[in-house]
Structures are given as structure tokens and as C-alpha cells.
Coordinates of C-alpha atoms and ligand atoms in Angstrom, one line a residue:
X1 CA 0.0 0.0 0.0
X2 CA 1.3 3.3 -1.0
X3 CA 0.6 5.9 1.8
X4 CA 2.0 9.3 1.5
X5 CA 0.8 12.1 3.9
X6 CA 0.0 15.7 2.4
X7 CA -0.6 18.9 4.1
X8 CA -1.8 20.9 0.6
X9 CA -4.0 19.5 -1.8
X10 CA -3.5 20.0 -5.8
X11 CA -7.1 20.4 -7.3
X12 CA -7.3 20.4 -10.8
X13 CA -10.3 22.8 -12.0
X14 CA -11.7 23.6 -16.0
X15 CA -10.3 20.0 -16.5
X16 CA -11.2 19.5 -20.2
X17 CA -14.9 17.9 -20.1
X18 CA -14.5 13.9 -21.7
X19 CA -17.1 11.3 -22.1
X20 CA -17.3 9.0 -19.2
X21 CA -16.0 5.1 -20.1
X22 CA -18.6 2.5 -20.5
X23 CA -17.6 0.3 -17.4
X24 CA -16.0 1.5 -14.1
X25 CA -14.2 -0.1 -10.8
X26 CA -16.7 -0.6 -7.6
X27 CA -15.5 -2.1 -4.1
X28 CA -17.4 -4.3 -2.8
X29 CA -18.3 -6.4 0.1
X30 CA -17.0 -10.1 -0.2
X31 CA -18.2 -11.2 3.2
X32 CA -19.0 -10.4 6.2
X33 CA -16.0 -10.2 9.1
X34 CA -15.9 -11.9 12.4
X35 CA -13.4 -9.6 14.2
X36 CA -10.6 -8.2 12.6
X37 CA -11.5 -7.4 9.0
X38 CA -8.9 -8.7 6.0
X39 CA -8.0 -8.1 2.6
X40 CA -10.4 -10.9 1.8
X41 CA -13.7 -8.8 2.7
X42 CA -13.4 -6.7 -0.2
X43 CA -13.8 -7.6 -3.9
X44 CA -13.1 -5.3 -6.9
X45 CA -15.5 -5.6 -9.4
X46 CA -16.0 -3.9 -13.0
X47 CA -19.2 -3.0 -14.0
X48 CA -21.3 -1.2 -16.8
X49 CA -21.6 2.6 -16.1
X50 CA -25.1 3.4 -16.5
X51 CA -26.0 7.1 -18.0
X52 CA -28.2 9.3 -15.4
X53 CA -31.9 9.5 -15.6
X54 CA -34.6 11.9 -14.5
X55 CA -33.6 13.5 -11.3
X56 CA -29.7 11.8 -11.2
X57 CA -26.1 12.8 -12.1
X58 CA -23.2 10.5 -12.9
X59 CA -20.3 11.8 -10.9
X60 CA -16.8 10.5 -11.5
X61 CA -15.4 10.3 -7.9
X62 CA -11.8 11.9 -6.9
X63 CA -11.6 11.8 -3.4
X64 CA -12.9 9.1 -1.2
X65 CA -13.4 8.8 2.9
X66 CA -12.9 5.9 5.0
X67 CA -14.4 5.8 8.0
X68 CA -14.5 3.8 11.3
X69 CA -18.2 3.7 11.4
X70 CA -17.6 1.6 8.0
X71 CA -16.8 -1.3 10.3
X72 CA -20.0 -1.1 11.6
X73 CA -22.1 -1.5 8.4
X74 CA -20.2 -4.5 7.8
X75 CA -22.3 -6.3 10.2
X76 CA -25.1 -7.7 9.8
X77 CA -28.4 -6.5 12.3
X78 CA -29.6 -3.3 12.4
X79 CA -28.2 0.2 13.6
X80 CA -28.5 3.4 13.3
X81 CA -27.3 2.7 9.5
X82 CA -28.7 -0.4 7.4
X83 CA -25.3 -2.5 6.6
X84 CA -24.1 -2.9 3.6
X85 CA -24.8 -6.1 1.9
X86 CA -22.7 -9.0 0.5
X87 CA -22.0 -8.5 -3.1
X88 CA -23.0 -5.0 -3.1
X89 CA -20.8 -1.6 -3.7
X90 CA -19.8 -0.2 0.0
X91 CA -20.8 3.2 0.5
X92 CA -19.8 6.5 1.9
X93 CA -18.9 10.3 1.8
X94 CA -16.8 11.1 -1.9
X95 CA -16.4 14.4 -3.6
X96 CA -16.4 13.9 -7.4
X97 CA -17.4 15.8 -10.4
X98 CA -20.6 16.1 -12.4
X99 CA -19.5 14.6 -16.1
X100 CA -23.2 13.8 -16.9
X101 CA -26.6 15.9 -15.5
X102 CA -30.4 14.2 -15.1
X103 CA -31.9 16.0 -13.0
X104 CA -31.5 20.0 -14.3
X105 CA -30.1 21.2 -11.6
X106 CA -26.4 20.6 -12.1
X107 CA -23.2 21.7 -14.3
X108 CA -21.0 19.1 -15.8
X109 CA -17.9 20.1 -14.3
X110 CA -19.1 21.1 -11.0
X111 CA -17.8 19.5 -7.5
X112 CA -20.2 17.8 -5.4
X113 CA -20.3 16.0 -2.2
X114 CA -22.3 12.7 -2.0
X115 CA -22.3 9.3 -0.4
X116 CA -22.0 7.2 -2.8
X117 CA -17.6 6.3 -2.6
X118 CA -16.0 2.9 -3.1
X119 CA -16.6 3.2 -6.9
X120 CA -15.0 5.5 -9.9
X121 CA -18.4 6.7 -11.1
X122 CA -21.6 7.2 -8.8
X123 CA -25.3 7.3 -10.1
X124 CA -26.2 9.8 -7.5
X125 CA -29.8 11.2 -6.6
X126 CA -30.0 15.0 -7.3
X127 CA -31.9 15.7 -3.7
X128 CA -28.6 13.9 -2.1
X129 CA -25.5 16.0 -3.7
X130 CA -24.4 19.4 -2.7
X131 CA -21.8 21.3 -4.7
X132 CA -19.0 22.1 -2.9
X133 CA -16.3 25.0 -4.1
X134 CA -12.8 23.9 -4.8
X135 CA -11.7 27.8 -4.5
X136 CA -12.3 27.6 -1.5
X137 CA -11.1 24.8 0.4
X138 CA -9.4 21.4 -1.2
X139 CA -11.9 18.5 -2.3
X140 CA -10.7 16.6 0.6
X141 CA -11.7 18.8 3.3
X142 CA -15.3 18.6 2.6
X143 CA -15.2 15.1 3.5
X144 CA -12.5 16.2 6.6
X145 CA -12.9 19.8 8.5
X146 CA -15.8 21.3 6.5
X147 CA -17.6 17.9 6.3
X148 CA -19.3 14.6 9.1
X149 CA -15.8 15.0 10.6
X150 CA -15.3 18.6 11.4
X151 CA -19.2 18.5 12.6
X152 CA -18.9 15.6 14.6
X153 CA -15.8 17.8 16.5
X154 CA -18.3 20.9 17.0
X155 CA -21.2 19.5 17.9
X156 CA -20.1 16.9 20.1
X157 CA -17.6 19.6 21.7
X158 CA -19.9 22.4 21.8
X159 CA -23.6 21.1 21.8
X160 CA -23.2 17.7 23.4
X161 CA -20.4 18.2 25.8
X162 CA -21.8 21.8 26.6
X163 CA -18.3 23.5 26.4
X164 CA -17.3 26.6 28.5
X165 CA -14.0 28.4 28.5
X166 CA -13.0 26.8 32.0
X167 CA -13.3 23.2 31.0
X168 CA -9.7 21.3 30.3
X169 CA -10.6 18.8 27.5
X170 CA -9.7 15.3 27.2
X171 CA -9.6 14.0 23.9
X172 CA -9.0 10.0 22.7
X173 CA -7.7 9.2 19.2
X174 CA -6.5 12.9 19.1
X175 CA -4.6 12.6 16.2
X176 CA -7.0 11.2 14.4
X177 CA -9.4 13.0 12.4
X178 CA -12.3 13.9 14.4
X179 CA -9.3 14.2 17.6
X180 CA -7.2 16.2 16.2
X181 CA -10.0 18.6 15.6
X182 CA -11.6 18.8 18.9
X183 CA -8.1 19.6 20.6
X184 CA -7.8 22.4 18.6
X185 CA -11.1 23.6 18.8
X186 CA -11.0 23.1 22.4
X187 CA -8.1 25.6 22.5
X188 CA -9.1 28.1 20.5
X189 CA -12.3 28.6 22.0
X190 CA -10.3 29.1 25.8
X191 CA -10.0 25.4 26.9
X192 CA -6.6 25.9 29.8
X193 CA -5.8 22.5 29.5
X194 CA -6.2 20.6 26.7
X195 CA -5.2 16.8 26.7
X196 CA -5.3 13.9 24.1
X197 CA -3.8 10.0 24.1
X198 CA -3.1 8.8 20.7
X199 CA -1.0 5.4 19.6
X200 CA 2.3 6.3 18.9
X201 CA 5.2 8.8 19.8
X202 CA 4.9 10.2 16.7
X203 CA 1.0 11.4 17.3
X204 CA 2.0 12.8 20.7
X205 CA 4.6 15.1 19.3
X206 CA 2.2 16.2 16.5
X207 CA -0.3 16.8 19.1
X208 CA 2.0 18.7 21.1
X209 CA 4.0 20.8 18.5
X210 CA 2.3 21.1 15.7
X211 CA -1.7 21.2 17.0
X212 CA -1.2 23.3 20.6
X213 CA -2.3 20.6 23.2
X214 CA -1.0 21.0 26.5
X215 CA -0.1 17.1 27.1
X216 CA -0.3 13.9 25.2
X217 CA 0.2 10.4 25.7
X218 CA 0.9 7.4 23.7
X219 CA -1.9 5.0 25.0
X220 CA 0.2 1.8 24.3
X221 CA 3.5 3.0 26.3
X222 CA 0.9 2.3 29.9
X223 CA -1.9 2.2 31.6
X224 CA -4.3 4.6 30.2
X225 CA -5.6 5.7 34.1
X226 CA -2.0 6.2 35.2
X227 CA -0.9 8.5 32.1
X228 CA -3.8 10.2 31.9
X229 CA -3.5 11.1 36.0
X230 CA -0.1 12.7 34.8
X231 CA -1.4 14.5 32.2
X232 CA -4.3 15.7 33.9
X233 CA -3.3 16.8 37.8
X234 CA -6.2 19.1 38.5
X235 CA -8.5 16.3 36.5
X236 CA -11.0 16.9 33.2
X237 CA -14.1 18.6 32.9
X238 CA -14.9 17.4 29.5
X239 CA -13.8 13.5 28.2
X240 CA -14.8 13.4 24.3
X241 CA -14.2 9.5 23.9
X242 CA -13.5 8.4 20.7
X243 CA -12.4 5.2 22.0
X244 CA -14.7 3.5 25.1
X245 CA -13.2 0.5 27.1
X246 CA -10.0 1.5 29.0
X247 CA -10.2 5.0 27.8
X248 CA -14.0 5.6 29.3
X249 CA -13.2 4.0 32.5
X250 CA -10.0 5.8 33.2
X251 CA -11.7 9.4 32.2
X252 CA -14.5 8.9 34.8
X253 CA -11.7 8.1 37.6
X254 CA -10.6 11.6 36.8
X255 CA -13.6 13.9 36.1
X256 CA -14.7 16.4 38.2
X257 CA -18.0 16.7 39.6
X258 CA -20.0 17.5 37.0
X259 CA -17.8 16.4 34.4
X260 CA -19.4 16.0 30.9
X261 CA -18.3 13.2 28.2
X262 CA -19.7 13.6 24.8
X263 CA -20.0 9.3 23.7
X264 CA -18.6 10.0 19.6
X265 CA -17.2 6.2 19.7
X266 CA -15.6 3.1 20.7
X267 CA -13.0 2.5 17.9
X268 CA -11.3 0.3 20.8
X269 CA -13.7 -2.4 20.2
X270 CA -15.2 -2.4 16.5
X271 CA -12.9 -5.6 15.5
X272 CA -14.2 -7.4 18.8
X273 CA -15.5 -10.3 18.1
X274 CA -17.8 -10.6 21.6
X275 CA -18.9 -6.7 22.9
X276 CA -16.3 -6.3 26.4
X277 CA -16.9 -5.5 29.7
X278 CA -17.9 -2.1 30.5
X279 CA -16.4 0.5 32.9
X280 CA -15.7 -1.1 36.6
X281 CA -16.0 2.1 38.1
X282 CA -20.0 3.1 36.6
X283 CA -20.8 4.5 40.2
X284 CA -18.6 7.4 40.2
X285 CA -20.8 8.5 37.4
X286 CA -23.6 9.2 40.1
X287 CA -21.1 10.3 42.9
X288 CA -19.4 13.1 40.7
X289 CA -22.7 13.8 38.9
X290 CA -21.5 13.1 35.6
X291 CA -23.1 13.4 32.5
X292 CA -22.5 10.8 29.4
X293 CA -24.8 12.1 26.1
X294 CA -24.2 9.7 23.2
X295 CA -24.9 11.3 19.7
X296 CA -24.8 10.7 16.1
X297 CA -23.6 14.0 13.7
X298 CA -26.4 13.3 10.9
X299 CA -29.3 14.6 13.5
X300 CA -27.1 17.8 13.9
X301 CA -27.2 18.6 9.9
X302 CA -28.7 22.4 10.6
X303 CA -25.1 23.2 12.7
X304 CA -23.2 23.0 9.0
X305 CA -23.8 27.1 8.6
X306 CA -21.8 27.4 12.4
X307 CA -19.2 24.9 11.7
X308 CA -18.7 26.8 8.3
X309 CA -18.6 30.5 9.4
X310 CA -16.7 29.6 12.7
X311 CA -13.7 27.2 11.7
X312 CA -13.6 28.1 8.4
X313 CA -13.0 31.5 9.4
X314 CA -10.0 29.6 12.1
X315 CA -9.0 27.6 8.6
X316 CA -8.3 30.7 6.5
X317 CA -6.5 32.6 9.2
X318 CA -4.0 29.4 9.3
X319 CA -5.1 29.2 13.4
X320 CA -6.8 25.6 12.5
X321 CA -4.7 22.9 11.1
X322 CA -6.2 20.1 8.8
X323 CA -3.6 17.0 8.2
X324 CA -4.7 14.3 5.7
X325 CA -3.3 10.7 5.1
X326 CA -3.9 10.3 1.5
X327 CA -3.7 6.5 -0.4
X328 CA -4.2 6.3 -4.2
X329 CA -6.1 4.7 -6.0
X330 CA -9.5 3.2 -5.4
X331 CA -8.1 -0.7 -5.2
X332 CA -6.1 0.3 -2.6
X333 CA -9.0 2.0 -0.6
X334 CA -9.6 -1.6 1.7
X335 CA -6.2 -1.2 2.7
X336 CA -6.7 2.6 3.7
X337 CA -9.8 0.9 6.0
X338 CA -7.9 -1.9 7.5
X339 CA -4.8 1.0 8.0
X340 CA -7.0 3.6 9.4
X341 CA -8.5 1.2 12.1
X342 CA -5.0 -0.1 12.8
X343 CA -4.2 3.6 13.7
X344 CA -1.9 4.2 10.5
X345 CA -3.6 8.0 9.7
X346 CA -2.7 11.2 11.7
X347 CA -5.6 13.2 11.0
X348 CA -8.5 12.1 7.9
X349 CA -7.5 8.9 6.1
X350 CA -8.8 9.4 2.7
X351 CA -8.5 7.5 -0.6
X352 CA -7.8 9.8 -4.0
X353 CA -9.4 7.9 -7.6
Ligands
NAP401 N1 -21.0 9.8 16.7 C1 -20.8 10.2 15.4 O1 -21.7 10.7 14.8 C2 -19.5 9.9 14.8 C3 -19.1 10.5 13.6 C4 -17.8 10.3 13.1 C5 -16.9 9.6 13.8 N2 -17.3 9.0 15.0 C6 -16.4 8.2 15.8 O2 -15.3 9.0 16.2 C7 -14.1 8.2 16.4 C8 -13.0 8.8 15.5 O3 -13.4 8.7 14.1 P1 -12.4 9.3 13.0 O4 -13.2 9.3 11.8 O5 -11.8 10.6 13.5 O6 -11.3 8.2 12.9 P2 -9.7 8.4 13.2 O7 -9.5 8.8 14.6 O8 -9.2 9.3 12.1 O9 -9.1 6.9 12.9 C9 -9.4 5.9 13.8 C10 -8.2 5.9 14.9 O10 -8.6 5.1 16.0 C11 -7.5 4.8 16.7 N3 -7.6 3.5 17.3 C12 -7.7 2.3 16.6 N4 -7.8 1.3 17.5 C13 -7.7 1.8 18.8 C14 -7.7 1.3 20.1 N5 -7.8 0.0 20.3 N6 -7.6 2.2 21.1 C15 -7.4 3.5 20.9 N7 -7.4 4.1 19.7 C16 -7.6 3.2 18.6 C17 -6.3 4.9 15.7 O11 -5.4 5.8 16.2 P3 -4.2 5.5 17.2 O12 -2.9 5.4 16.5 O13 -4.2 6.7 18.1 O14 -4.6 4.2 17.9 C18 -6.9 5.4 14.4 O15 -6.2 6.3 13.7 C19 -14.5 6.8 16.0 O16 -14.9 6.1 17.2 C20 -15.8 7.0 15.1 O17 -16.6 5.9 15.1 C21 -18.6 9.2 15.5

């Protein structure tokens, strides 16, 4: 897998219009995985490209995400998304441009946002594309900071967590995409201390010189409870747990009364195969009057004018940082999955067609 890590996108605008092929590359799912998923999940597949009809567009896909909640949808059962199905494309958020219009209400040319990835070219109802401006920030960061990932950092932060100025912030998977955010927006909205855990020494220095935190620590050098009770001497007023298990239980030993922790995930135990053992220490959540709000970003959709006018405004004046992890080519996209869950991205893992 090649993996090379960017900072400034290249985005090719006017590209000269062509006719789309007749067949295309999709990823799909192969079968269903019991733990750990493999190589062997995924299939490529070529198939016909169909032309749009009343009400569609054929975009052809340039940037792709991959996401952990992916992992999810590969199990069968229901959630709060249907799963994808065996012998079907995968889905999820792509940016691509419009090469053929149904519906009359798009541009060949223009750049939209859609959630139909894993595949070169995506049949894509009008109602569920929005055109995105490559002037203004790179393709990739509508699927990163200006997209699900930079609005699960605000909302969860700000709406869900209840941020003030006086809270220090613990963050999990802090280097990660959603982390890396939060940290930062954390501190430029007044946070004093702002702390995140992350799985190697190079993520703590990132975190730590490049993106302002106060303290990091690598997760796999110790206990999480001990580090963290280092890192955090006067304790945390706000946990935003990316990661459940160890993580969850070792932020409730060290929230203050009336601590809040906004529930984003539990990346720590997508692959496992039976669910684990919660927190031991569930009481102190009653003794310190603590407060644990799970949420899901797609019922915070009206918050996308904030998140835009706010840290795109911290974006522009270069006070915000967005980091990518970029792997060509869409047959290498299950490998940029399987490498983003083993923790191989700092910042948004994302695949370019
Ligand atoms: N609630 C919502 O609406 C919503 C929306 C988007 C995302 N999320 C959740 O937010 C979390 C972060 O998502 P993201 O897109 O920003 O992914 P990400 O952090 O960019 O990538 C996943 C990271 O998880 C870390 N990780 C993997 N296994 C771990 C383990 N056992 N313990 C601790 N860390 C582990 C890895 O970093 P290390 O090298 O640090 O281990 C990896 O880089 C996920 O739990 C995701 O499901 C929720």
C-alpha cells in the first residue's frame, strides 16, 4: 500500500470535459467479518456505467473517505445505518465531479459532495448532492474539517459536551481526524488545558508541537488511568471518547463533579468479536454527577452554517490545522480501511481515484 501524507491539496479545476467510459471499478463487500476485518472482505468488481436518468447525475469520484463507522455496516443487524450487503458496492462520503446531469439542476464540471464512494463513477440522486467549491477549500476537506468530521468535532464539543471556556478537555484518538479537531477547537475557543492520548510517539509530538495541546500520551506505552492522571493533575471537565473500554473508564476516575463526556465512539472495540466489559468504576458516574450524552452528527445537519462561518474563518487565518493521510487509487481504498482502524492515519485517512 502506497501511503503518503500531504498537508496541501493539488485540485485540478476547468479540466477539459470527456465522455465518461462505458464500465467503471466498484468495491465491494465479499463477506461479512468476524473480528478483525482482512484483505479478503473486499472484492473489486468492473461494471457497466449506466447514463443518469430523470432526477440523477453521474459523478466521477476523486476523493474518497474511509471511516471507522464503516466497520459497523459490515455487520449484519440493524443500527443506526442499514449494513451494507454481500455483493454490493460499500458506501460513503466522496467528492467527485458532475461529467453527466439528469436532473437539471447541475453543471457538468461542478464539485459535489455525495455518499456514494468505493466506486469510480456514482449514479447519485440530485436531492442527495451538494456542490462544494474547490476555490475555497481542497476536495478533501469537505469530506475532513468542512464535512461529518469537522461536525462531529463541534457538535459533540460544543452542543453535546456543553463547552465553556473553564473546562480542560480530554480528547481520545486525538490525532486522528475527528481528535485532532476537537483539541484544537477546544483551545481556540479558551479550553486551559487541553489533553489527548493517541497510539504512537509520533501522534503525541504532532499533538504537542504542531496542533497546541497542552499534554499527550501514547496509550500503548501504559496504563491509560495512570498516564492520563499525569497529564491531567487538576483532573478533566470534559472527556470526548473516541475510543470507550479503558479509555471511558479511566476518564470517569478523573472527572470532576459534573464532568461531561460527549459518547462519539468506541473504535477500541469495532474488531471485537464478543462486545467487552464495561467501565468497573460506573458508580462514580452518580457520585461526581457526571453526565454521558451519546450522539450521532447526521441529526445535527442544521449546525453545518456554524461549523462553516466559525472554523472556516480559524482555517483561513491558518489558526486551525487540517492533516490528511492520503492512499491512491480506489483498489487500494480496503487497505486505507484496514490501515486507518490499525491507527496508520494522523488526522483524515482518505482514498484519491
Ligand atoms: N457519533 C458520530 O456521529 C461519529 C461521527 C464520526 C466519527 N465517530 C467516531 O469518532 C471516532 C474517531 O473517528 P475518526 O473518523 O476521527 O477516525 P480516526 O480517529 O481518524 O481513525 C481511527 C483511529 O482510531 C485509533 N484506534 C484504533 N484502535 C484503537 C484502540 N484499540 N484504542 C485506541 N485508539 C484506537 C487509531 O489511532 P491510534 O494510532 O491513536 O490508535 C486510528 O487512527 C470513532 O470512534 C468513530 O466511530 C462518531
Amino acid at each position: 500500500m502506497r501511503v503518503s501524507r500531504q498537508h496541501e491539496w493539488t485540485v485540478s479545476v476547468n479540466q477539459p470535459q470527456q465522455s465518461p467510459p462505458e464500465r467503471g471499478l466498484e468495491v465491494r463487500l465479499a463477506s461479512r467479518p468476524r473480528g478483525w476485518p482482512t484483505p479478503e472482505n473486499f472484492e473489486i468488481a468492473e461494471v457497466p456505467i449506466k447514463r443518469p436518468g430523470p432526477g440523477q447525475l453521474l459523478v466521477r469520484n476523486e476523493v474518497m473517505s474511509v471511516d471507522p463507522y464503516m466497520r459497523g455496516r459490515m455487520n449484519a443487524g440493524r443500527s443506526y445505518v442499514p449494513p451494507f450487503e454481500v455483493g454490493r458496492a460499500l458506501e460513503g462520503g466522496a467528492v467527485g465531479e458532475v461529467v453527466a446531469d439528469g436532473s437539471g439542476r447541475f453543471r457538468p464540471g461542478q464539485k459535489v459532495v455525495h455518499s456514494l464512494g468505493w466506486r469510480e463513477y456514482a449514479l447519485v440522486d440530485a436531492g442527495s448532492a451538494r456542490v462544494v467549491d474547490p476555490d475555497v477549500a481542497p476536495l478533501g476537506s469537505y469530506l475532513g474539517v468542512l464535512g461529518m468530521v469537522g461536525l462531529t468535532a463541534y457538535v459533540g464539543l460544543f452542543d453535546v459536551a456543553a463547552f465553556t471556556p473553564r473546562d480542560t478537555v480530554f480528547v481520545s484518538a486525538a490525532a486522528g481526524a475527528v481528535g485532532s479537531l476537537v483539541g484544537q477547537m477546544a483551545r481556540l475557543r479558551g479550553s486551559p488545558r487541553v489533553i489527548g492520548s493517541a497510539g504512537s510517539a509520533e501522534k503525541v509530538r504532532y499533538l504537542t508541537e504542531e496542533l497546541g495541546f497542552d499534554a499527550a500520551f501514547n496509550y500503548k506505552d501504559g496504563p491509560v488511568a495512570e498516564q492520563l492522571g499525569v497529564a491531567a493533575p487538576d483532573g478533566v471537565d470534559v472527556y470526548f471518547d473516541n475510543v470507550g473500554g479503558d479509555h471511558l473508564e479511566a476518564a470517569i476516575e478523573v472527572l470532576n463533579e459534573h464532568g461531561r463526556v460527549a459518547c462519539c465512539g468506541a473504535v477500541s472495540q469495532y474488531n471485537a468479536p464478543e462486545p467487552p466489559p464495561g467501565p468497573h468504576n460506573m458508580f462514580k458516574i452518580v457520585t461526581k454527577r457526571l453526565t454521558l450524552k451519546g450522539f450521532i452528527v447526521g441529526d445535527s445537519a442544521r449546525r453545518m452554517p456554524d461549523l462553516v462561518n466559525e472554523v472556516g474563518g480559524w482555517l483561513r487565518d491558518g489558526r486551525l490545522r487540517e492533516r490528511q493521510t492520503v492512499v491512491r487509487g480506489l483498489r487500494n481504498a480496503p487497505d486505507a480501511f484496514l490501515g486507518m482502524l490499525r491507527g496508520e492515519n494522523i488526522g483524515k485517512m482518505l482514498v484519491t481515484l
